[in-house]
Amino acid sequence: MIDRRAELGLWVGRLETILIERGVLNQDGEVAFNVGSQFPKDVEEALDGFIENPVELVGLLKICRDARDGRPLSPAVLMAAHLMTKEILLVLQEATGAGR
């Protein structure tokens, strides 16, 4: 059986690292001051169809962090976050070359 919480815990760390490298998040894991309401163009293109703006990303990151930290989540939220995070991580790794 897949431990979705454990996978999200791993994936959120990787996702945060990529987003920090791309200037979307600061070192504290918060949306960088210069990002505002739009992603950098390369990130926006990679996330097209998944996440529309940094506010949506913050929500997903919060769910992932909650899963990692053992906070209660409904099975539906956990499943959706697992699927979405996996897809976002894959496209960002592909776009940045981090998956190679």
Short mmCIF file of C-alpha atoms in Angstrom, two decimals:
data_model
loop_
_atom_site.label_atom_id
_atom_site.label_comp_id
_atom_site.label_asym_id
_atom_site.label_seq_id
_atom_site.Cartn_x
_atom_site.Cartn_y
_atom_site.Cartn_z
CA MET A 1 0.00 0.00 0.00
CA ILE A 2 1.24 3.49 -0.86
CA ASP A 3 2.02 5.71 2.11
CA ARG A 4 0.77 8.95 0.61
CA ARG A 5 1.74 10.98 3.65
CA ALA A 6 5.33 9.75 3.52
CA GLU A 7 5.57 10.43 -0.22
CA LEU A 8 4.13 13.92 0.20
CA GLY A 9 6.69 14.58 2.91
CA LEU A 10 9.50 13.71 0.50
CA TRP A 11 7.94 15.47 -2.45
CA VAL A 12 7.22 18.75 -0.65
CA GLY A 13 10.90 19.03 0.23
CA ARG A 14 11.92 18.51 -3.40
CA LEU A 15 9.21 20.88 -4.61
CA GLU A 16 10.27 23.59 -2.17
CA THR A 17 13.90 23.22 -3.27
CA ILE A 18 13.00 23.69 -6.93
CA LEU A 19 10.74 26.65 -6.14
CA ILE A 20 13.46 28.30 -4.05
CA GLU A 21 15.96 27.80 -6.88
CA ARG A 22 13.48 29.35 -9.34
CA GLY A 23 12.89 32.34 -7.04
CA VAL A 24 9.25 31.50 -6.35
CA LEU A 25 9.80 30.79 -2.63
CA ASN A 26 12.22 32.43 -0.24
CA GLN A 27 14.50 30.46 2.08
CA ASP A 28 11.70 30.26 4.66
CA GLY A 29 9.41 28.47 2.19
CA GLU A 30 7.12 31.48 1.71
CA VAL A 31 6.24 33.11 -1.60
CA ALA A 32 9.11 35.41 -2.49
CA PHE A 33 8.41 39.12 -2.23
CA ASN A 34 9.18 39.75 -5.90
CA VAL A 35 6.76 37.07 -7.14
CA GLY A 36 3.54 38.83 -6.15
CA SER A 37 0.51 37.33 -7.90
CA GLN A 38 2.32 35.84 -10.91
CA PHE A 39 4.95 33.18 -11.38
CA PRO A 40 8.17 33.77 -13.29
CA LYS A 41 7.44 33.06 -16.96
CA ASP A 42 9.27 29.70 -17.11
CA VAL A 43 7.48 28.42 -14.01
CA GLU A 44 4.15 29.73 -15.27
CA GLU A 45 4.60 27.83 -18.54
CA ALA A 46 5.59 24.62 -16.74
CA LEU A 47 2.61 24.81 -14.37
CA ASP A 48 0.09 25.78 -17.03
CA GLY A 49 -3.05 23.76 -16.41
CA PHE A 50 -2.01 22.70 -12.91
CA ILE A 51 -1.62 25.83 -10.80
CA GLU A 52 -2.65 29.28 -11.99
CA ASN A 53 -1.02 31.54 -9.42
CA PRO A 54 1.16 31.56 -6.29
CA VAL A 55 -1.88 31.69 -3.99
CA GLU A 56 -3.03 28.28 -5.26
CA LEU A 57 0.50 26.96 -4.81
CA VAL A 58 0.59 28.16 -1.20
CA GLY A 59 -2.58 26.17 -0.52
CA LEU A 60 -1.10 23.00 -1.99
CA LEU A 61 2.15 23.46 -0.06
CA LYS A 62 0.18 23.92 3.17
CA ILE A 63 -1.69 20.65 2.58
CA CYS A 64 1.58 18.85 1.81
CA ARG A 65 3.24 20.23 4.92
CA ASP A 66 0.22 19.26 7.00
CA ALA A 67 0.45 15.71 5.62
CA ARG A 68 4.17 15.57 6.35
CA ASP A 69 3.63 16.84 9.89
CA GLY A 70 0.88 14.30 10.61
CA ARG A 71 -1.97 16.79 10.83
CA PRO A 72 -5.42 15.42 10.04
CA LEU A 73 -6.53 15.51 6.40
CA SER A 74 -9.52 13.92 4.78
CA PRO A 75 -8.76 10.98 2.50
CA ALA A 76 -10.03 12.98 -0.50
CA VAL A 77 -7.74 15.94 0.24
CA LEU A 78 -4.78 13.65 0.82
CA MET A 79 -5.42 11.80 -2.46
CA ALA A 80 -5.85 15.02 -4.46
CA ALA A 81 -2.73 16.60 -2.96
CA HIS A 82 -0.74 13.43 -3.66
CA LEU A 83 -1.76 13.37 -7.31
CA MET A 84 -1.34 17.09 -7.89
CA THR A 85 2.02 17.31 -6.14
CA LYS A 86 3.36 14.37 -8.11
CA GLU A 87 2.36 15.96 -11.42
CA ILE A 88 3.68 19.40 -10.48
CA LEU A 89 6.96 17.98 -9.26
CA LEU A 90 7.38 16.02 -12.50
CA VAL A 91 6.75 19.02 -14.76
CA LEU A 92 9.00 21.31 -12.73
CA GLN A 93 11.79 18.72 -12.66
CA GLU A 94 11.46 18.33 -16.41
CA ALA A 95 11.38 22.10 -17.00
CA THR A 96 14.38 22.77 -14.78
CA GLY A 97 16.38 19.67 -15.58
CA ALA A 98 16.25 18.66 -11.91
CA GLY A 99 14.94 15.20 -12.72
CA ARG A 100 17.93 14.29 -14.87
#
